[in-house]
Coordinates of C-alpha atoms and ligand atoms in Angstrom, one line a residue:
M1 CA 3.2 22.0 39.5
T2 CA 3.2 20.5 36.0
E3 CA 3.3 16.8 35.7
K4 CA 6.5 15.2 35.1
V5 CA 7.1 14.3 31.3
R6 CA 7.5 10.6 30.9
V7 CA 7.7 9.2 27.5
R8 CA 8.3 5.6 26.2
I9 CA 9.1 3.5 23.2
A10 CA 7.4 0.2 23.1
P11 CA 9.0 -2.0 20.4
S12 CA 7.8 -5.5 19.9
P13 CA 10.8 -7.9 19.5
S14 CA 9.3 -9.5 16.3
G15 CA 12.1 -8.0 14.1
N16 CA 15.4 -6.2 14.3
L17 CA 15.2 -2.4 15.2
H18 CA 13.6 -0.7 12.2
I19 CA 15.0 2.6 11.2
G20 CA 11.4 4.1 11.7
T21 CA 11.2 2.9 15.3
A22 CA 14.7 4.5 15.7
R23 CA 13.2 7.8 14.6
T24 CA 10.3 7.3 17.1
A25 CA 12.8 6.5 19.8
L26 CA 14.7 9.6 18.9
F27 CA 11.8 11.9 18.9
N28 CA 10.8 10.5 22.3
Y29 CA 14.3 10.9 23.6
L30 CA 14.5 14.5 22.3
F31 CA 11.2 15.4 23.9
A32 CA 12.3 13.9 27.2
K33 CA 15.6 15.7 27.1
K34 CA 14.0 19.0 26.2
M35 CA 11.3 18.7 29.0
N36 CA 13.7 17.3 31.6
G37 CA 11.6 14.2 31.6
E38 CA 12.2 10.4 31.6
Y39 CA 12.4 8.1 28.6
V40 CA 11.4 4.5 29.1
L41 CA 12.0 1.4 27.1
R42 CA 9.2 -1.3 27.3
I43 CA 9.4 -4.5 25.3
E44 CA 6.0 -5.5 24.0
D45 CA 6.4 -9.2 23.7
T46 CA 2.9 -10.4 24.5
D47 CA 2.9 -12.2 21.2
L48 CA 5.2 -14.9 22.3
D49 CA 5.2 -16.7 19.0
R50 CA 6.6 -13.7 17.0
S51 CA 8.8 -12.5 19.8
S52 CA 12.5 -13.6 20.1
E53 CA 15.5 -13.0 22.4
D54 CA 17.6 -12.3 19.4
F55 CA 15.3 -9.4 18.2
K56 CA 15.2 -8.1 21.8
Q57 CA 18.9 -8.0 21.9
N58 CA 19.1 -6.3 18.5
I59 CA 16.7 -3.7 19.7
F60 CA 18.9 -3.0 22.8
D61 CA 22.2 -3.1 20.8
S62 CA 20.9 -0.8 18.0
L63 CA 19.3 1.7 20.5
H64 CA 22.6 1.7 22.5
A65 CA 24.7 2.1 19.3
L66 CA 22.7 5.1 18.4
G67 CA 23.1 6.6 21.9
L68 CA 19.4 6.5 22.7
D69 CA 20.0 5.1 26.2
W70 CA 16.8 4.8 28.4
D71 CA 16.2 5.9 32.0
E72 CA 14.1 2.9 32.8
G73 CA 13.9 -0.5 30.9
P74 CA 14.0 -4.2 31.2
D75 CA 17.8 -4.3 31.7
V76 CA 18.2 -1.1 33.9
G77 CA 15.0 -1.5 35.8
G78 CA 13.2 1.4 37.4
P79 CA 10.3 2.1 39.8
Y80 CA 7.5 1.0 37.4
G81 CA 8.8 -2.4 36.3
P82 CA 8.8 -5.1 35.0
Y83 CA 9.4 -3.4 31.7
K84 CA 8.7 -6.5 29.6
Q85 CA 5.2 -7.3 29.0
S86 CA 5.6 -11.1 29.2
E87 CA 6.6 -10.5 32.8
R88 CA 3.4 -8.5 33.5
F89 CA 0.8 -11.1 32.5
D90 CA -0.6 -11.2 36.1
I91 CA -1.3 -7.5 36.0
Y92 CA -3.8 -7.3 33.0
P93 CA -6.6 -9.7 34.2
K94 CA -7.3 -7.6 37.3
F95 CA -8.0 -4.5 35.2
A96 CA -10.1 -6.5 32.7
Q97 CA -12.3 -7.7 35.6
M98 CA -12.6 -4.2 36.9
L99 CA -13.9 -3.2 33.5
I100 CA -16.4 -6.1 33.6
D101 CA -17.5 -5.1 37.1
K102 CA -18.1 -1.6 36.0
G103 CA -20.0 -2.7 32.9
Y104 CA -17.6 -1.6 30.4
A105 CA -16.5 -5.1 29.2
Y106 CA -18.0 -8.4 28.9
E107 CA -17.0 -12.0 28.2
C108 CA -17.4 -13.3 24.8
F109 CA -17.6 -17.0 24.0
C110 CA -17.6 -16.7 20.2
S111 CA -15.3 -19.1 18.5
N112 CA -13.1 -18.2 15.7
E113 CA -15.5 -20.0 13.3
D114 CA -18.4 -18.0 14.6
L115 CA -16.4 -14.7 14.2
D116 CA -15.2 -15.8 10.7
K117 CA -18.9 -16.2 9.7
E118 CA -19.7 -12.7 10.9
H119 CA -16.7 -11.4 8.9
E120 CA -18.0 -13.3 5.7
I121 CA -21.5 -11.9 6.1
A122 CA -20.2 -8.2 6.5
K123 CA -18.0 -8.8 3.4
E124 CA -21.0 -10.1 1.4
K125 CA -23.2 -7.1 2.5
K126 CA -20.1 -4.9 1.7
I127 CA -20.4 -3.3 5.1
P128 CA -17.5 -2.7 7.5
Y129 CA -17.2 -5.4 10.1
K130 CA -18.3 -5.0 13.6
Y131 CA -18.8 -7.5 16.3
S132 CA -22.5 -8.6 16.5
R133 CA -22.6 -8.3 20.3
K134 CA -23.9 -11.8 20.4
C135 CA -22.4 -12.4 23.8
L136 CA -23.2 -8.9 25.3
N137 CA -26.4 -10.0 27.0
L138 CA -25.7 -13.5 28.0
T139 CA -27.2 -14.3 31.4
P140 CA -24.9 -15.2 34.3
E141 CA -26.5 -18.8 33.9
E142 CA -25.6 -18.9 30.2
R143 CA -22.1 -17.9 30.9
A144 CA -21.7 -20.5 33.6
E145 CA -23.1 -23.2 31.3
L146 CA -20.5 -22.3 28.5
K147 CA -17.7 -22.2 30.9
A148 CA -18.7 -25.7 32.2
K149 CA -18.5 -26.8 28.7
G150 CA -14.8 -25.8 29.0
I151 CA -15.1 -22.8 26.6
K152 CA -12.7 -20.1 27.6
P153 CA -14.0 -16.6 27.0
S154 CA -12.2 -13.7 25.6
I155 CA -13.1 -10.3 27.1
R156 CA -14.4 -7.5 24.9
F157 CA -14.6 -3.7 25.6
K158 CA -18.1 -2.4 25.0
V159 CA -17.9 0.6 22.7
D160 CA -20.9 2.9 23.0
Y161 CA -21.5 5.7 20.5
K162 CA -19.6 8.8 21.3
E163 CA -17.8 11.4 19.2
L164 CA -14.4 11.2 20.4
V165 CA -12.1 14.4 19.9
F166 CA -8.4 14.7 20.9
N167 CA -5.8 17.1 20.2
D168 CA -2.8 15.3 18.7
L169 CA 0.5 17.0 19.4
V170 CA 1.6 16.5 15.8
K171 CA -1.6 16.3 13.7
G172 CA -3.8 18.7 15.7
E173 CA -7.4 18.1 16.4
L174 CA -8.6 14.6 15.5
K175 CA -12.3 13.4 15.6
F176 CA -13.4 9.7 15.7
D177 CA -16.9 8.4 15.5
T178 CA -16.7 5.4 17.9
S179 CA -19.8 3.8 16.4
L180 CA -17.5 2.5 13.6
I181 CA -15.2 0.7 16.1
G182 CA -17.2 -2.2 17.4
D183 CA -16.6 -4.0 20.6
F184 CA -13.0 -5.0 20.6
A185 CA -11.2 -7.8 22.5
I186 CA -9.0 -6.6 25.4
M187 CA -8.1 -10.2 26.7
K188 CA -7.7 -13.2 24.6
S189 CA -9.3 -16.5 25.4
N190 CA -5.8 -17.8 26.5
G191 CA -5.6 -15.1 29.2
T192 CA -3.2 -12.8 27.6
P193 CA -4.0 -9.2 26.8
T194 CA -4.4 -7.7 23.4
Y195 CA -2.0 -4.9 22.3
N196 CA -4.6 -2.3 22.8
F197 CA -5.3 -3.3 26.4
A198 CA -1.7 -4.0 27.5
V199 CA -0.5 -0.8 26.1
V200 CA -3.1 1.2 28.1
I201 CA -2.5 -0.7 31.4
D202 CA 1.2 -0.3 31.0
D203 CA 1.2 3.3 30.1
M204 CA -1.1 4.1 32.9
L205 CA 0.9 2.2 35.5
M206 CA 4.2 3.6 34.2
K207 CA 2.7 7.1 34.4
I208 CA 3.5 7.9 30.7
S209 CA 2.5 11.4 30.1
H210 CA 3.1 11.5 26.3
V211 CA 2.6 8.8 23.8
I212 CA 4.6 9.7 20.7
R213 CA 4.5 7.0 18.0
G214 CA 3.9 6.3 14.4
E215 CA 0.7 7.2 12.8
D216 CA 0.1 3.5 11.9
H217 CA -1.2 3.4 15.5
I218 CA -3.7 6.3 15.1
S219 CA -6.7 4.0 14.7
N220 CA -5.7 2.4 18.0
T221 CA -5.8 5.7 19.8
P222 CA -9.6 6.0 20.2
K223 CA -9.9 2.5 21.6
Q224 CA -7.1 3.3 24.0
I225 CA -8.7 6.6 25.1
L226 CA -12.0 4.7 25.7
I227 CA -10.2 2.3 28.1
Y228 CA -8.5 5.1 30.0
E229 CA -11.8 6.9 30.4
A230 CA -13.4 3.6 31.5
L231 CA -10.7 3.1 34.1
D232 CA -11.0 6.8 35.3
A233 CA -7.3 7.1 34.4
Q234 CA -5.7 10.2 33.1
V235 CA -5.5 10.1 29.3
P236 CA -1.8 10.9 28.1
K237 CA -1.2 13.3 25.3
F238 CA -0.7 11.6 22.0
G239 CA 1.5 12.6 19.1
H240 CA 1.5 10.7 15.9
L241 CA 4.4 10.9 13.6
G242 CA 4.0 10.7 9.8
M243 CA 5.2 7.5 8.1
I244 CA 8.5 7.0 6.5
L245 CA 8.1 6.1 2.9
A246 CA 10.6 4.8 0.2
P247 CA 11.6 7.2 -2.6
D248 CA 8.7 5.6 -4.7
R249 CA 6.3 6.6 -2.0
S250 CA 5.6 3.0 -1.1
K251 CA 6.2 1.6 2.4
L252 CA 9.8 1.5 3.2
S253 CA 10.9 -2.2 2.8
K254 CA 13.9 -4.3 2.2
R255 CA 13.5 -4.2 -1.4
H256 CA 14.5 -0.5 -1.3
G257 CA 17.7 -1.1 0.8
A258 CA 18.4 -1.7 4.5
T259 CA 15.7 -1.0 6.9
A260 CA 17.1 -2.3 10.1
V261 CA 19.5 -0.1 12.1
S262 CA 21.9 -3.0 12.5
D263 CA 21.9 -3.6 8.7
F264 CA 22.8 0.0 8.1
I265 CA 25.6 -0.3 10.6
K266 CA 26.8 -3.4 8.8
Q267 CA 26.8 -1.5 5.5
G268 CA 29.2 1.1 7.0
Y269 CA 26.8 3.8 8.1
L270 CA 27.9 5.7 11.1
T271 CA 25.3 6.0 14.0
E272 CA 25.8 9.6 14.2
A273 CA 24.8 10.1 10.6
L274 CA 21.9 7.8 10.9
L275 CA 20.5 9.6 13.9
N276 CA 21.0 13.0 12.3
F277 CA 19.4 11.7 9.2
V278 CA 16.4 10.2 10.9
A279 CA 15.9 13.5 12.8
L280 CA 15.3 15.3 9.5
L281 CA 12.5 12.9 8.7
G282 CA 9.8 15.3 10.0
W283 CA 11.8 17.8 11.9
A284 CA 13.7 20.8 10.3
P285 CA 16.3 22.8 12.2
S286 CA 15.4 26.4 12.6
D287 CA 18.6 27.7 11.1
G288 CA 18.6 25.4 8.1
V289 CA 21.9 23.7 9.0
E290 CA 21.1 20.1 8.6
I291 CA 24.3 18.5 10.0
K292 CA 23.8 18.5 13.7
N293 CA 24.7 16.3 16.6
V294 CA 22.0 15.1 18.9
N295 CA 22.7 17.7 21.6
E296 CA 22.2 20.5 19.0
I297 CA 19.1 18.8 17.7
A298 CA 17.7 18.6 21.2
A299 CA 18.3 22.2 21.8
D300 CA 16.3 23.2 18.7
F301 CA 13.6 20.5 19.0
R302 CA 10.0 21.4 19.5
I303 CA 7.5 18.7 19.2
G304 CA 4.8 21.1 17.9
E305 CA 6.9 21.8 14.9
I306 CA 7.1 18.2 13.7
S307 CA 5.7 17.8 10.3
S308 CA 2.4 16.0 10.2
S309 CA 3.0 14.6 6.7
N310 CA 4.9 11.6 5.6
S311 CA 8.6 11.8 5.0
I312 CA 10.5 10.3 2.2
F313 CA 13.6 8.2 3.0
E314 CA 16.2 9.4 0.5
Y315 CA 19.1 6.8 0.5
E316 CA 21.0 9.3 -1.6
K317 CA 20.8 12.0 1.1
L318 CA 21.8 9.5 3.8
N319 CA 24.8 8.6 1.7
W320 CA 25.9 12.2 1.4
M321 CA 25.3 12.8 5.1
N322 CA 27.3 9.8 6.1
G323 CA 30.2 11.0 3.8
Q324 CA 30.1 14.3 5.6
Y325 CA 30.4 12.5 8.9
I326 CA 33.2 10.4 7.8
K327 CA 35.1 13.5 6.6
K328 CA 34.8 15.2 9.9
M329 CA 35.0 12.4 12.4
D330 CA 37.8 12.2 14.9
I331 CA 40.4 10.1 13.2
S332 CA 41.0 7.7 16.1
R333 CA 37.3 6.9 16.4
L334 CA 36.9 6.6 12.6
T335 CA 39.8 4.1 12.6
D336 CA 38.2 2.1 15.4
L337 CA 35.0 1.9 13.4
A338 CA 36.7 1.3 10.0
L339 CA 39.1 -1.6 11.1
P340 CA 36.5 -4.3 11.6
F341 CA 35.5 -3.6 7.9
L342 CA 39.1 -4.3 6.9
N343 CA 39.4 -7.7 8.6
M344 CA 40.0 -9.4 5.3
Y345 CA 43.4 -7.7 5.2
D346 CA 46.4 -8.3 7.4
T347 CA 46.6 -4.9 9.0
S348 CA 49.2 -6.0 11.5
K349 CA 52.1 -4.9 9.5
F350 CA 51.2 -1.3 10.1
S351 CA 51.3 0.6 13.5
R352 CA 48.3 2.2 14.8
S353 CA 49.3 5.5 13.8
Q354 CA 50.1 4.3 10.3
L355 CA 46.7 2.8 10.1
E356 CA 45.1 6.1 11.2
R357 CA 47.1 7.7 8.4
I358 CA 45.8 5.2 5.9
I359 CA 42.2 5.9 6.9
E360 CA 43.0 9.7 7.0
V361 CA 44.2 9.8 3.4
T362 CA 41.4 7.6 2.1
R363 CA 38.4 8.9 3.9
E364 CA 37.8 11.9 1.6
P365 CA 35.7 10.5 -1.2
I366 CA 33.9 7.6 0.6
T367 CA 30.3 7.4 1.6
V368 CA 30.2 4.3 3.6
L369 CA 32.9 2.5 5.6
T370 CA 32.6 -0.6 3.3
D371 CA 34.1 1.7 0.5
L372 CA 37.3 1.4 2.3
V373 CA 37.7 -2.2 1.4
H374 CA 38.4 -1.2 -2.2
D375 CA 40.0 2.1 -1.5
T376 CA 42.6 0.8 0.8
Q377 CA 43.3 -2.5 -0.9
Y378 CA 46.8 -1.6 -2.2
F379 CA 48.1 -0.8 1.3
F380 CA 47.7 -4.2 2.5
E381 CA 47.9 -6.3 -0.7
K382 CA 49.6 -6.5 -4.0
P383 CA 47.9 -4.0 -6.3
V384 CA 45.6 -5.3 -9.0
Y385 CA 46.9 -3.9 -12.4
D386 CA 44.0 -4.6 -14.7
E387 CA 42.8 -1.0 -14.9
V388 CA 46.2 0.4 -15.6
K389 CA 47.8 -2.1 -17.9
E390 CA 47.9 0.2 -20.9
L391 CA 49.2 3.0 -18.9
L392 CA 52.0 0.9 -17.4
E393 CA 52.9 -0.3 -20.9
G394 CA 53.1 3.2 -22.3
E395 CA 56.1 5.4 -23.1
I396 CA 55.6 7.6 -20.0
A397 CA 55.8 4.7 -17.5
K398 CA 58.7 3.2 -19.4
N399 CA 60.7 6.4 -18.9
V400 CA 59.5 7.5 -15.5
L401 CA 59.5 4.2 -13.5
P402 CA 63.2 3.2 -13.8
Y403 CA 64.3 6.8 -13.1
F404 CA 61.9 6.9 -10.0
K405 CA 63.1 3.6 -8.8
N406 CA 66.7 4.8 -8.8
E407 CA 65.7 8.0 -7.0
V408 CA 63.9 5.9 -4.3
E409 CA 67.0 3.9 -3.6
N410 CA 68.5 7.1 -2.2
Y411 CA 65.3 8.4 -0.5
D412 CA 65.6 8.9 3.3
F413 CA 62.2 7.5 4.5
N414 CA 62.7 9.3 7.7
N415 CA 62.5 12.6 6.0
E416 CA 59.2 13.0 4.6
Q417 CA 59.7 16.7 3.6
E418 CA 62.8 15.6 1.5
I419 CA 60.8 12.9 -0.3
H420 CA 58.0 15.6 -0.9
D421 CA 60.6 18.0 -2.6
K422 CA 62.2 15.2 -4.5
L423 CA 58.9 14.2 -6.0
A424 CA 58.4 17.9 -7.1
D425 CA 61.9 17.9 -8.7
L426 CA 61.1 14.7 -10.5
R427 CA 57.9 16.2 -12.0
T428 CA 60.0 19.3 -13.0
Y429 CA 62.6 17.1 -14.6
F430 CA 60.2 15.0 -16.7
K431 CA 58.3 18.2 -17.8
E432 CA 61.5 19.9 -18.9
Q433 CA 63.3 16.9 -20.4
F434 CA 60.3 15.0 -21.9
G435 CA 57.4 17.4 -21.9
Y436 CA 55.2 15.3 -19.7
K437 CA 52.6 17.0 -17.6
P438 CA 53.3 16.7 -13.9
K439 CA 50.1 14.7 -13.4
E440 CA 51.2 12.3 -16.2
T441 CA 54.4 11.7 -14.4
M442 CA 52.5 11.0 -11.3
W443 CA 49.9 8.7 -12.9
A444 CA 52.7 6.4 -13.9
I445 CA 54.0 6.2 -10.4
R446 CA 50.5 5.8 -8.8
A447 CA 49.6 3.1 -11.4
A448 CA 52.8 1.1 -10.5
L449 CA 52.4 1.4 -6.8
T450 CA 48.5 1.1 -6.5
G451 CA 47.1 -0.3 -9.7
R452 CA 44.8 2.9 -9.8
T453 CA 44.8 6.2 -11.5
R454 CA 43.3 7.9 -8.6
G455 CA 43.4 7.6 -4.8
A456 CA 45.2 8.8 -1.8
D457 CA 47.8 11.3 -1.6
M458 CA 51.0 9.9 -3.3
L459 CA 53.4 11.1 -0.8
A460 CA 51.4 9.4 2.0
I461 CA 51.3 6.2 -0.1
I462 CA 55.1 6.1 -0.6
V463 CA 55.9 6.8 3.0
L464 CA 53.3 4.3 4.2
L465 CA 54.4 1.5 1.9
G466 CA 58.0 2.1 2.9
K467 CA 61.2 1.7 0.9
D468 CA 61.3 -2.0 0.4
E469 CA 57.7 -2.3 -0.7
V470 CA 57.9 0.6 -3.1
L471 CA 61.1 -0.9 -4.8
K472 CA 59.5 -4.3 -4.9
R473 CA 56.4 -2.9 -6.8
L474 CA 58.5 -0.8 -9.0
S475 CA 60.8 -3.7 -10.0
N476 CA 57.9 -5.3 -11.8
F477 CA 58.1 -2.6 -14.4
M478 CA 61.8 -2.5 -15.3
Ligands
LIG1 N1 4.4 -2.5 20.4 C1 4.0 -1.5 19.4 C2 4.7 -1.5 18.2 O1 5.7 -2.1 18.1 C3 4.1 -0.2 20.1 C4 3.0 0.8 19.8 C5 2.9 2.0 20.8 O2 3.9 2.7 20.8 O3 1.8 2.2 21.3 O4 4.5 -0.8 17.3

């Protein structure tokens, strides 16, 4: 029987959920889905100074918003909890002691100053830093003496020379010369574990079969494998994803645009589009069709086909993709998502079905939901006429608007088809009598009712504004 696939994401709550972590989460989620496995969320908050509840909540909320719900985690529990490292502090010392007993680790009493000096010397000699092993061969008496002085030791893993080879699921065979690593700390002198140690103990106890994460962790992997081997534990399979770079090929950062999932959402990106977009950072659909929902992606996803190179985060492409999702989204859901962005307007004068129609007729050209603030303004407030002043003072408007106002007085607003036909007649009339092009006639009407020369379907605007409002707006131009 093959072993059950269990994957995890292990974000540190020292910032809001980064879009790169969302991609890591998605690839883990997809792999678990594909392999009928389990997907675990573990919060790595051993660095208590940098971790916060707000960031943790942001991580939960952002992952939920993306639909990347976990099978086990701090909030939902599971058989291998707790899933928050700060609640697991009593677990790590036992394993550190086990490594000491087996001769794989030792106590180190060096102070920060001692270590700084070692770093400086290495720097002067222009050689890569490695711990001097000053504390490796302390006698039990010497250790007892130091402890009696109140010095609390850290614990270091003893790295012996070995050529370490592993087969990365994404990058293929990787080789490391462990002599370059140096004896690294697994427990800090304050009794808390280092990242490399906690992650191994947790992955081991949580029976994680595959570790899929960003390649910024690749230099940690040999250290982690050494710990697994020393503990006689099964080493999980590793897969390291290429980095996500900004269009200028530097590290993606806030100066390029949003980087936190919650900021993208605030800017009016749809979670479906974000998820689809990040899936394409390293993965390509076999049929070349890029717009795919998460189930379609899962069906087509093969971990071995993930690109091993870095991906460029093209904001332009995300905008395009978001626009595609906005165009196709179920109108009721889109309206639910859009309304919070329109909270500066009094939307209460419209019924729900009218609001849905407003969104329906304005969604076509927009790329993010925040675009709706501008594009729906004239439905909720008096139009701003700055852009169309000239047009409204021109001859066409002077002829068309009074005539149109007269017509509207007699429109039956319950009969949309009739309004449609009457508008057509009006265009024909002005073409035949005045030689105005149909669009020139409509521009005048649009300018008077919306303050714009472009926008939603005119018939919809007239019907949605209603007779009183249309007449009121036209009366300004008589
Ligand atoms: N806490 C680590 C991070 O936030 C997780 C690394 C890992 O997946 O092993 O990057």
